[in-house]
Amino acid sequence: MQAFIDFLNGVIWSPALIYLCLGAGLFYSILTRFAQVRHFKEMCSLLFNSNDSDKGISSFQALAVSLSGRVGTGNIAGVAAAIGFGGPGAVFWMWVVAFLGASTAYAESTLGQLYKVSENGQYRGGPAYYFERCLGWRWLGVLFALSSIIACGVFLPGIQANSVGNAVTQIFGEGVIVSSSFGEVGSTKLVALAVILIVLAFIIFGGIKRIANFTQIIVPFMAIGYIVMALIVVFLNLDKVPGIFGLIFSDAFTAQAGFGAAIGWGVKRGVYSNEAGQGTGPHAAAAAEVQHPAQQGLVQAFSVYVDTLFICTATALMILITQQYNVQGSLPDGQFIVQNVDPSTIIASPAFTQMALASVFGSSGPVFVGIALFFFAFTTILAYYYIAETNVAYLRRALNINVSLTFVKLLIMFMVAYGTVNTAGYIWNLGDVGVGLMAWLNIIGILTIFFMAKPTMKALRDYEDQKAAGVTEYTFNPKALGIKGAEFWEKRYDEQQAKKAADK
């Protein structure tokens, strides 16, 4: 089974997907005239709009939910894997993916808002919805929905739980070894699993409102706390910082592990971490209550910066400054190109990050990483559940089938348990397959949408025109812009005009 997953992973993550991710980001960056830079101030101001409703959540809550998906083990264990297999230069390519990916995030999240629906008292949307409503391709919507359910409901939750189990084990030890059908498992890991499952069940059975209320508190707290710890490490080693940045930039083009390895691992872990183009962000974006679809697109573009430019960079600087890492070559013999720590250290794990903090803060360092990783991973599992639930809801409507959402909840919980007690390498490869499959479908889909309808560009120009005119309350009329299929916004605009007429 593992050999098949490794083969499938290699096919999906071929150079074609890597350059497609970069190309899509560059494409939308140019078309939007680098909106991710021009509207940076606007992104920040939009975070504090409080337009939540009975059906929708606020822009900040939508940001928190999407960040809970973007900020996960990819920011701790994923960055370590990128450095361990791609060298320090992989960090540069993660930055490139984030900068270009912010425009991709704008495009897909604006589409999520444009083609969302109001269903059973809440907003739902995502790639499956905009493939059907914009392109008229229900088959592609069904295919994406199935892929995302498999990825977010089956493959990806195990990665988060696996990293938590490894982090807790490194802090407290294995504990009493217990025999199970999965092999021998430490009691410490089993206790951590029990805590995760109990809290997870309480939140996901409360729906998107409970998820949003939880993440809007936890996500900022954990992100700020983690960045503060990284800044302490940086300030204690200020003299090393210029050399570290020099190493990152030089190794990006004359890579220790090979130029292809630096790009490949940097882009793969970058896409995995910030999820731009993967198609996960639009689900949370669609749930937001906003005055104009472009507003949530800009908010979600900002979330990519938070994920990669802030949190991933914090991890990378801690690892590189303290030199708590190895770089393994890509040749069959797997010789280490750089070996600073014990060669038995698992690269695709939080170990490098924990050792980096331990070198500065002593025994409390790994404990902090374990706590951060617990919250990072747990909130990501919540986001994965919401994505899987949304796509199950889509299939129920599109195919007229009755699938219980309780089944989705139980499936997520089972995969969390399964992922916790399995090996990291195998679980990471499963996650890569899920991420890659969703990215292929979503990026091809949003590029097709541009060439057929250009709705994201029309929405951006409309928003910029209204902003330039100094309006205090934005409106959106898709019919006037030639955007078809945006039934939610058509109905809202008609209601706004009727209300204005009645008030006169």
Coordinates of C-alpha atoms in Angstrom, one line a residue:
M1 CA 0.0 0.0 0.0
Q2 CA 2.8 2.4 0.9
A3 CA 4.6 1.8 -2.4
F4 CA 1.4 2.6 -4.3
I5 CA 0.8 5.8 -2.3
D6 CA 4.4 6.8 -3.0
F7 CA 4.0 6.2 -6.7
L8 CA 0.7 8.1 -6.9
N9 CA 2.3 11.0 -4.9
G10 CA 5.1 11.2 -7.5
V11 CA 2.6 11.3 -10.4
I12 CA 0.4 13.9 -8.9
W13 CA 3.2 16.1 -7.7
S14 CA 5.1 16.0 -11.0
P15 CA 6.9 19.2 -12.1
A16 CA 3.7 20.1 -14.1
L17 CA 1.7 20.7 -10.9
I18 CA 4.6 22.7 -9.3
Y19 CA 4.9 25.0 -12.2
L20 CA 1.1 25.2 -12.6
C21 CA 0.8 26.5 -9.0
L22 CA 3.5 29.1 -9.7
G23 CA 2.1 30.0 -13.1
A24 CA -1.5 30.5 -11.8
G25 CA -0.3 32.8 -9.1
L26 CA 1.8 34.8 -11.6
F27 CA -1.1 34.9 -14.0
Y28 CA -3.6 36.3 -11.5
S29 CA -0.9 38.7 -10.0
I30 CA -0.4 40.3 -13.4
L31 CA -4.1 40.4 -14.3
T32 CA -5.0 42.1 -10.9
R33 CA -2.0 44.4 -11.2
F34 CA -0.6 42.8 -8.1
A35 CA -3.7 43.5 -6.0
Q36 CA -2.0 41.6 -3.1
V37 CA 0.3 44.6 -2.9
R38 CA -1.9 47.5 -4.0
H39 CA -4.7 46.6 -1.6
F40 CA -2.6 45.5 1.4
K41 CA -4.0 48.4 3.6
E42 CA -7.5 47.5 2.5
M43 CA -7.0 43.9 3.4
C44 CA -6.1 44.9 7.0
S45 CA -9.1 47.3 7.4
L46 CA -11.6 44.7 6.1
L47 CA -10.6 42.3 8.8
F48 CA -12.5 44.3 11.4
N49 CA -15.8 44.5 9.5
S50 CA -18.5 43.0 11.7
N51 CA -21.1 42.1 9.1
D52 CA -22.0 38.8 10.6
S53 CA -25.6 37.5 10.5
D54 CA -27.8 34.6 11.4
K55 CA -26.7 32.8 8.2
G56 CA -23.1 34.1 7.8
I57 CA -20.0 34.8 9.9
S58 CA -17.9 37.9 10.0
S59 CA -14.9 38.6 7.7
F60 CA -12.6 38.1 10.7
Q61 CA -14.3 34.8 11.6
A62 CA -14.0 33.6 8.0
L63 CA -10.3 34.6 8.1
A64 CA -9.9 32.7 11.4
V65 CA -11.6 29.6 9.9
S66 CA -9.5 29.7 6.8
L67 CA -6.4 30.3 8.8
S68 CA -7.2 27.4 11.0
G69 CA -6.9 25.3 7.8
R70 CA -3.8 27.1 6.5
V71 CA -2.0 27.2 9.8
G72 CA -1.2 23.6 10.8
T73 CA 1.6 21.1 10.9
G74 CA 2.8 22.5 7.6
N75 CA 4.0 25.6 9.5
I76 CA 6.1 23.5 12.0
A77 CA 6.7 20.0 10.6
G78 CA 6.2 21.0 7.0
V79 CA 8.9 23.8 7.0
A80 CA 11.3 21.4 8.7
A81 CA 10.6 18.8 5.9
A82 CA 11.2 21.5 3.3
I83 CA 14.6 22.4 4.8
G84 CA 15.5 18.8 5.5
F85 CA 14.9 17.6 1.9
G86 CA 15.2 20.8 -0.1
G87 CA 17.9 22.7 1.8
P88 CA 17.5 26.3 3.2
G89 CA 16.8 27.5 -0.3
A90 CA 13.4 25.9 -0.1
V91 CA 12.3 28.7 2.2
F92 CA 12.8 31.2 -0.6
W93 CA 10.4 29.2 -2.8
M94 CA 7.9 29.1 -0.1
W95 CA 8.0 32.9 0.0
V96 CA 7.5 33.0 -3.8
V97 CA 4.5 30.7 -3.5
A98 CA 3.0 32.9 -0.8
F99 CA 3.5 36.1 -2.7
L100 CA 2.1 34.8 -6.0
G101 CA -0.4 32.6 -4.2
A102 CA -2.1 35.5 -2.5
S103 CA -3.5 36.5 -5.9
T104 CA -4.7 32.9 -6.5
A105 CA -6.4 33.0 -3.0
Y106 CA -8.1 36.3 -4.0
A107 CA -9.4 34.7 -7.2
E108 CA -10.7 31.5 -5.7
S109 CA -12.2 33.1 -2.6
T110 CA -14.0 35.8 -4.6
L111 CA -15.5 33.0 -6.7
G112 CA -16.5 31.3 -3.5
Q113 CA -18.4 34.4 -2.5
L114 CA -19.9 35.0 -5.9
Y115 CA -21.5 31.6 -6.3
K116 CA -22.4 30.8 -2.7
V117 CA -25.9 29.6 -1.8
S118 CA -28.1 30.0 1.3
E119 CA -29.0 26.5 2.4
N120 CA -30.6 25.3 5.6
G121 CA -30.0 28.6 7.4
Q122 CA -26.3 29.0 6.5
Y123 CA -24.1 30.1 3.6
R124 CA -22.3 27.4 1.6
G125 CA -19.9 27.6 -1.3
G126 CA -16.6 26.5 -2.7
P127 CA -15.1 25.1 -5.9
A128 CA -17.8 22.6 -6.5
Y129 CA -20.4 25.3 -6.4
Y130 CA -18.6 27.7 -8.7
F131 CA -17.7 25.0 -11.2
E132 CA -21.4 24.2 -11.6
R133 CA -22.8 27.7 -11.4
C134 CA -20.2 29.6 -13.4
L135 CA -19.0 27.0 -15.9
G136 CA -22.1 24.8 -16.0
W137 CA -19.9 21.8 -15.3
R138 CA -21.7 19.8 -12.7
W139 CA -19.5 16.8 -13.4
L140 CA -16.4 18.9 -12.4
G141 CA -18.2 20.1 -9.3
V142 CA -19.0 16.5 -8.3
L143 CA -15.5 15.4 -9.0
F144 CA -14.0 18.1 -6.9
A145 CA -16.5 17.4 -4.1
L146 CA -15.6 13.8 -4.1
S147 CA -11.9 14.6 -4.1
S148 CA -12.2 17.1 -1.3
I149 CA -14.2 14.7 0.9
I150 CA -11.6 12.0 0.4
A151 CA -8.7 14.5 1.0
C152 CA -10.2 16.5 3.9
G153 CA -12.3 13.8 5.4
V154 CA -9.8 10.9 5.0
F155 CA -6.2 11.8 4.1
L156 CA -5.5 15.2 5.7
P157 CA -6.8 14.9 9.3
G158 CA -4.4 12.1 10.0
I159 CA -1.4 14.4 9.2
Q160 CA -2.4 16.9 11.9
A161 CA -3.1 14.2 14.5
N162 CA 0.1 12.3 13.6
S163 CA 2.2 15.4 14.2
V164 CA 0.5 16.1 17.6
G165 CA 1.2 12.5 18.6
N166 CA 4.8 12.8 17.7
A167 CA 5.2 16.1 19.5
V168 CA 3.6 14.9 22.7
T169 CA 5.8 11.7 22.6
Q170 CA 8.9 13.8 22.2
I171 CA 7.9 15.9 25.3
F172 CA 6.7 13.2 27.7
G173 CA 8.1 10.1 26.2
E174 CA 6.4 7.0 25.0
G175 CA 4.8 6.0 28.3
V176 CA 3.6 2.4 28.7
I177 CA 3.7 0.5 25.4
V178 CA 0.3 -0.9 24.4
S179 CA -0.2 -3.5 21.7
S180 CA -2.9 -2.7 19.1
S181 CA -4.0 -3.7 15.6
F182 CA -1.8 -0.9 14.4
G183 CA 1.3 -2.2 16.2
E184 CA 2.8 -1.0 19.5
V185 CA 1.6 2.4 20.6
G186 CA 2.7 4.5 23.6
S187 CA 0.2 5.3 26.2
T188 CA 1.1 9.0 26.0
K189 CA 0.0 9.1 22.4
L190 CA -3.2 7.4 23.3
V191 CA -4.0 9.9 26.0
A192 CA -3.4 12.8 23.6
L193 CA -5.7 11.1 21.1
A194 CA -8.5 10.8 23.6
V195 CA -8.3 14.5 24.4
I196 CA -8.4 15.5 20.8
L197 CA -11.4 13.3 20.0
I198 CA -13.4 14.6 23.0
V199 CA -12.9 18.3 22.2
L200 CA -13.3 17.7 18.5
A201 CA -16.7 16.0 18.9
F202 CA -18.0 18.9 21.1
I203 CA -17.1 21.5 18.5
I204 CA -18.0 19.9 15.2
F205 CA -21.4 18.9 16.4
G206 CA -22.1 22.6 17.0
G207 CA -21.7 23.6 13.3
I208 CA -19.9 26.5 11.6
K209 CA -20.9 29.0 14.2
R210 CA -19.2 27.1 17.0
I211 CA -16.2 26.4 14.8
A212 CA -16.0 30.2 13.9
N213 CA -16.4 31.3 17.6
F214 CA -13.6 28.9 18.7
T215 CA -11.1 29.7 15.9
Q216 CA -11.5 33.5 16.2
I217 CA -10.1 33.2 19.7
I218 CA -7.6 30.4 19.3
V219 CA -6.0 31.3 15.9
P220 CA -4.8 34.8 16.7
F221 CA -3.7 33.7 20.2
M222 CA -1.6 30.8 18.9
A223 CA -0.2 32.7 15.9
I224 CA 0.9 35.7 17.9
G225 CA 2.4 33.5 20.7
Y226 CA 4.3 31.5 18.2
I227 CA 5.7 34.5 16.4
V228 CA 6.8 36.1 19.7
M229 CA 8.8 33.0 20.6
A230 CA 10.5 33.2 17.2
L231 CA 11.3 36.9 17.6
I232 CA 12.9 36.1 20.9
V233 CA 15.2 33.5 19.2
V234 CA 15.9 36.1 16.4
F235 CA 16.8 38.9 18.8
L236 CA 19.1 36.7 20.9
N237 CA 20.9 35.9 17.6
L238 CA 20.7 39.1 15.7
D239 CA 24.3 38.9 14.5
K240 CA 23.4 35.6 12.6
V241 CA 20.3 37.0 10.9
P242 CA 22.0 38.6 7.8
G243 CA 24.0 35.4 7.2
I244 CA 20.8 33.3 7.4
F245 CA 19.0 35.4 4.9
G246 CA 22.1 35.2 2.7
L247 CA 22.0 31.4 3.0
I248 CA 18.4 31.2 2.0
F249 CA 18.8 33.4 -1.1
S250 CA 22.0 31.8 -2.3
D251 CA 20.8 28.3 -1.7
A252 CA 17.6 29.0 -3.6
F253 CA 19.6 29.2 -6.9
T254 CA 22.7 27.1 -6.0
A255 CA 20.9 24.6 -3.8
Q256 CA 22.6 22.3 -1.4
A257 CA 20.1 19.6 -2.2
G258 CA 19.8 20.4 -5.8
F259 CA 17.9 23.3 -7.6
G260 CA 15.0 21.0 -8.4
A261 CA 14.8 19.8 -4.8
A262 CA 14.7 23.3 -3.4
I263 CA 11.9 24.4 -5.8
G264 CA 10.0 21.1 -5.5
W265 CA 10.0 21.0 -1.7
G266 CA 9.6 24.7 -1.3
V267 CA 6.5 24.8 -3.7
K268 CA 5.0 21.6 -2.3
R269 CA 5.3 22.6 1.3
G270 CA 4.3 26.2 0.4
V271 CA 1.1 25.0 -1.3
Y272 CA 0.4 22.5 1.4
S273 CA 0.9 25.2 4.1
N274 CA -0.9 28.2 2.7
E275 CA -3.3 26.2 0.5
A276 CA -3.5 29.0 -2.1
G277 CA -5.0 27.4 -5.2
Q278 CA -5.8 24.2 -3.4
G279 CA -9.5 25.1 -3.2
T280 CA -9.9 24.9 0.6
G281 CA -10.0 28.6 1.3
P282 CA -13.2 29.4 -0.7
H283 CA -15.3 27.2 1.6
A284 CA -14.7 29.6 4.6
A285 CA -14.8 32.6 2.3
A286 CA -18.3 31.7 1.1
A287 CA -19.6 31.5 4.7
A288 CA -18.7 35.2 5.4
E289 CA -21.3 38.0 5.4
V290 CA -19.9 40.8 3.3
Q291 CA -21.2 43.8 1.3
H292 CA -19.2 42.9 -1.8
P293 CA -17.6 39.5 -3.0
A294 CA -14.2 41.1 -3.6
Q295 CA -13.9 42.1 0.0
Q296 CA -13.6 38.5 1.2
G297 CA -11.3 37.7 -1.7
L298 CA -8.9 40.4 -0.4
V299 CA -9.2 39.1 3.2
Q300 CA -8.3 35.6 2.1
A301 CA -5.3 36.9 0.2
F302 CA -4.1 38.4 3.5
S303 CA -4.4 35.0 5.2
V304 CA -1.7 33.6 2.9
Y305 CA 0.7 36.3 4.1
V306 CA -0.1 35.4 7.7
D307 CA 0.5 31.7 7.1
T308 CA 3.7 31.7 5.1
L309 CA 5.4 35.1 5.4
F310 CA 4.9 35.3 9.1
I311 CA 4.5 31.8 10.7
C312 CA 6.4 29.7 8.3
T313 CA 9.2 32.2 8.2
A314 CA 9.3 32.2 12.0
T315 CA 9.8 28.4 12.0
A316 CA 12.5 28.6 9.3
L317 CA 14.5 31.3 11.1
M318 CA 14.4 29.4 14.4
I319 CA 15.6 26.2 12.7
L320 CA 18.3 27.9 10.6
I321 CA 19.6 30.3 13.2
T322 CA 20.1 27.5 15.8
Q323 CA 21.4 25.1 13.1
Q324 CA 19.1 22.4 14.4
Y325 CA 18.6 20.6 11.1
N326 CA 20.0 18.1 8.6
V327 CA 19.7 18.2 4.8
Q328 CA 19.3 14.8 3.2
G329 CA 20.3 14.3 -0.5
S330 CA 17.8 13.0 -3.0
L331 CA 20.2 10.3 -4.3
P332 CA 19.3 6.6 -3.6
D333 CA 21.9 6.3 -0.9
G334 CA 20.2 9.2 1.0
Q335 CA 23.5 10.6 2.2
F336 CA 23.2 13.8 4.4
I337 CA 24.5 16.9 2.6
V338 CA 24.3 18.8 5.9
Q339 CA 24.3 17.0 9.2
N340 CA 24.0 19.2 12.4
V341 CA 21.9 16.9 14.5
D342 CA 21.3 13.2 15.2
P343 CA 20.9 11.5 11.8
S344 CA 18.1 9.3 13.2
T345 CA 15.9 12.5 13.7
I346 CA 12.7 12.2 11.6
I347 CA 12.8 15.0 9.1
A348 CA 9.1 15.0 8.3
S349 CA 8.2 15.8 11.9
P350 CA 8.3 18.8 14.4
A351 CA 11.6 17.6 15.7
F352 CA 13.8 20.3 14.1
T353 CA 11.6 23.0 15.5
Q354 CA 11.5 21.5 19.0
M355 CA 15.3 21.1 19.1
A356 CA 15.7 24.7 17.9
L357 CA 13.6 26.0 20.8
A358 CA 15.2 23.6 23.2
S359 CA 18.6 25.0 22.3
V360 CA 17.4 28.5 23.4
F361 CA 14.8 27.8 26.1
G362 CA 15.9 24.5 27.4
S363 CA 13.3 21.8 28.3
S364 CA 10.5 24.4 28.0
G365 CA 11.1 24.8 24.3
P366 CA 9.8 21.5 23.1
V367 CA 6.9 21.8 25.5
F368 CA 5.9 25.1 23.8
V369 CA 6.1 23.6 20.4
G370 CA 4.0 20.7 21.5
I371 CA 1.3 23.1 22.8
A372 CA 1.5 25.2 19.6
L373 CA 1.3 22.1 17.4
F374 CA -1.7 20.9 19.3
F375 CA -3.7 24.0 18.6
F376 CA -2.3 24.4 15.1
A377 CA -3.3 20.9 14.2
F378 CA -6.6 20.8 16.1
T379 CA -7.9 24.0 14.4
T380 CA -6.9 22.6 11.1
I381 CA -8.9 19.4 11.7
L382 CA -11.9 21.7 12.4
A383 CA -11.4 23.4 9.0
Y384 CA -11.0 20.0 7.3
Y385 CA -14.3 18.9 8.8
Y386 CA -16.1 22.0 7.6
I387 CA -14.8 21.5 4.1
A388 CA -15.8 17.9 4.0
E389 CA -19.3 18.7 5.4
T390 CA -19.8 21.5 2.8
N391 CA -19.0 19.1 -0.1
V392 CA -21.2 16.4 1.3
A393 CA -24.0 19.0 1.4
Y394 CA -23.2 19.8 -2.3
L395 CA -23.4 16.2 -3.3
R396 CA -26.7 15.8 -1.5
R397 CA -28.2 18.6 -3.5
A398 CA -26.4 17.9 -6.9
L399 CA -27.0 14.2 -6.9
N400 CA -30.1 14.1 -4.8
I401 CA -28.6 11.6 -2.4
N402 CA -29.1 11.4 1.4
V403 CA -25.8 11.2 3.2
S404 CA -25.9 11.9 6.9
L405 CA -23.5 14.6 8.1
T406 CA -23.1 12.5 11.3
F407 CA -21.2 10.0 9.1
V408 CA -18.8 12.8 8.1
K409 CA -18.2 13.7 11.7
L410 CA -17.5 10.1 12.7
L411 CA -15.2 9.6 9.6
I412 CA -13.1 12.6 10.6
M413 CA -12.8 11.3 14.1
F414 CA -11.8 7.8 12.9
M415 CA -9.1 9.2 10.6
V416 CA -7.7 11.3 13.4
A417 CA -7.3 8.1 15.5
Y418 CA -5.8 6.3 12.5
G419 CA -3.3 9.0 11.7
T420 CA -2.2 9.4 15.3
V421 CA -0.9 5.8 15.5
N422 CA 0.7 5.5 12.1
T423 CA 4.2 6.5 10.8
A424 CA 4.8 10.1 9.8
G425 CA 6.3 9.4 6.3
Y426 CA 3.3 7.3 5.2
I427 CA 0.8 9.8 6.5
W428 CA 2.5 12.8 4.9
N429 CA 2.4 11.1 1.6
L430 CA -1.3 10.4 1.9
G431 CA -1.8 14.1 2.6
D432 CA 0.3 15.1 -0.4
V433 CA -1.9 13.0 -2.6
G434 CA -5.0 14.7 -1.3
V435 CA -3.6 18.2 -1.6
G436 CA -2.2 17.6 -5.1
L437 CA -5.5 16.2 -6.4
M438 CA -7.5 19.1 -5.2
A439 CA -4.9 21.6 -6.5
W440 CA -5.0 20.1 -10.0
L441 CA -8.8 20.3 -10.2
N442 CA -9.1 23.7 -8.6
I443 CA -6.4 25.6 -10.5
I444 CA -7.4 24.2 -13.9
G445 CA -11.0 25.2 -13.0
I446 CA -10.3 28.8 -11.9
L447 CA -8.1 29.4 -15.0
T448 CA -10.9 28.0 -17.2
I449 CA -13.4 30.3 -15.5
F450 CA -11.2 33.3 -16.2
F451 CA -11.0 32.6 -19.9
M452 CA -14.7 31.9 -20.1
A453 CA -16.2 34.6 -17.9
K454 CA -13.6 36.7 -16.0
P455 CA -16.0 37.2 -13.0
T456 CA -13.2 37.8 -10.5
M457 CA -11.7 40.6 -12.5
K458 CA -15.1 42.2 -13.1
A459 CA -15.8 42.0 -9.3
L460 CA -12.4 43.6 -8.5
R461 CA -12.9 46.5 -10.9
D462 CA -16.4 47.1 -9.6
Y463 CA -15.1 47.2 -6.0
E464 CA -12.3 49.5 -6.9
D465 CA -14.7 51.8 -8.8
Q466 CA -17.0 52.1 -5.8
K467 CA -14.1 52.6 -3.5
A468 CA -12.8 55.4 -5.7
A469 CA -16.2 57.0 -5.7
G470 CA -16.1 57.1 -1.9
V471 CA -19.2 55.0 -1.2
T472 CA -19.9 54.2 2.4
E473 CA -22.0 51.1 1.7
Y474 CA -21.1 48.8 -1.2
T475 CA -23.5 47.0 -3.5
F476 CA -23.0 44.3 -6.1
N477 CA -25.1 43.9 -9.2
P478 CA -23.9 40.8 -11.1
K479 CA -26.3 41.3 -13.9
A480 CA -25.0 44.8 -14.7
L481 CA -21.5 43.3 -14.8
G482 CA -22.5 40.4 -17.1
I483 CA -21.9 37.8 -14.4
K484 CA -24.2 34.9 -14.7
G485 CA -25.1 32.3 -12.2
A486 CA -24.6 34.5 -9.1
E487 CA -28.2 34.0 -7.9
F488 CA -27.5 34.8 -4.3
W489 CA -26.2 38.3 -5.2
E490 CA -28.8 38.9 -7.8
K491 CA -31.5 38.3 -5.2
R492 CA -29.7 40.5 -2.6
Y493 CA -29.3 43.4 -5.1
D494 CA -33.0 43.2 -6.0
E495 CA -34.0 43.2 -2.3
Q496 CA -31.7 46.2 -1.7
Q497 CA -33.3 48.2 -4.6
A498 CA -36.8 47.3 -3.4
K499 CA -36.0 48.5 0.1
K500 CA -34.6 51.8 -1.2
A501 CA -37.8 52.3 -3.3
A502 CA -40.0 51.6 -0.3
D503 CA -38.0 54.0 1.9
K504 CA -38.6 56.9 -0.6

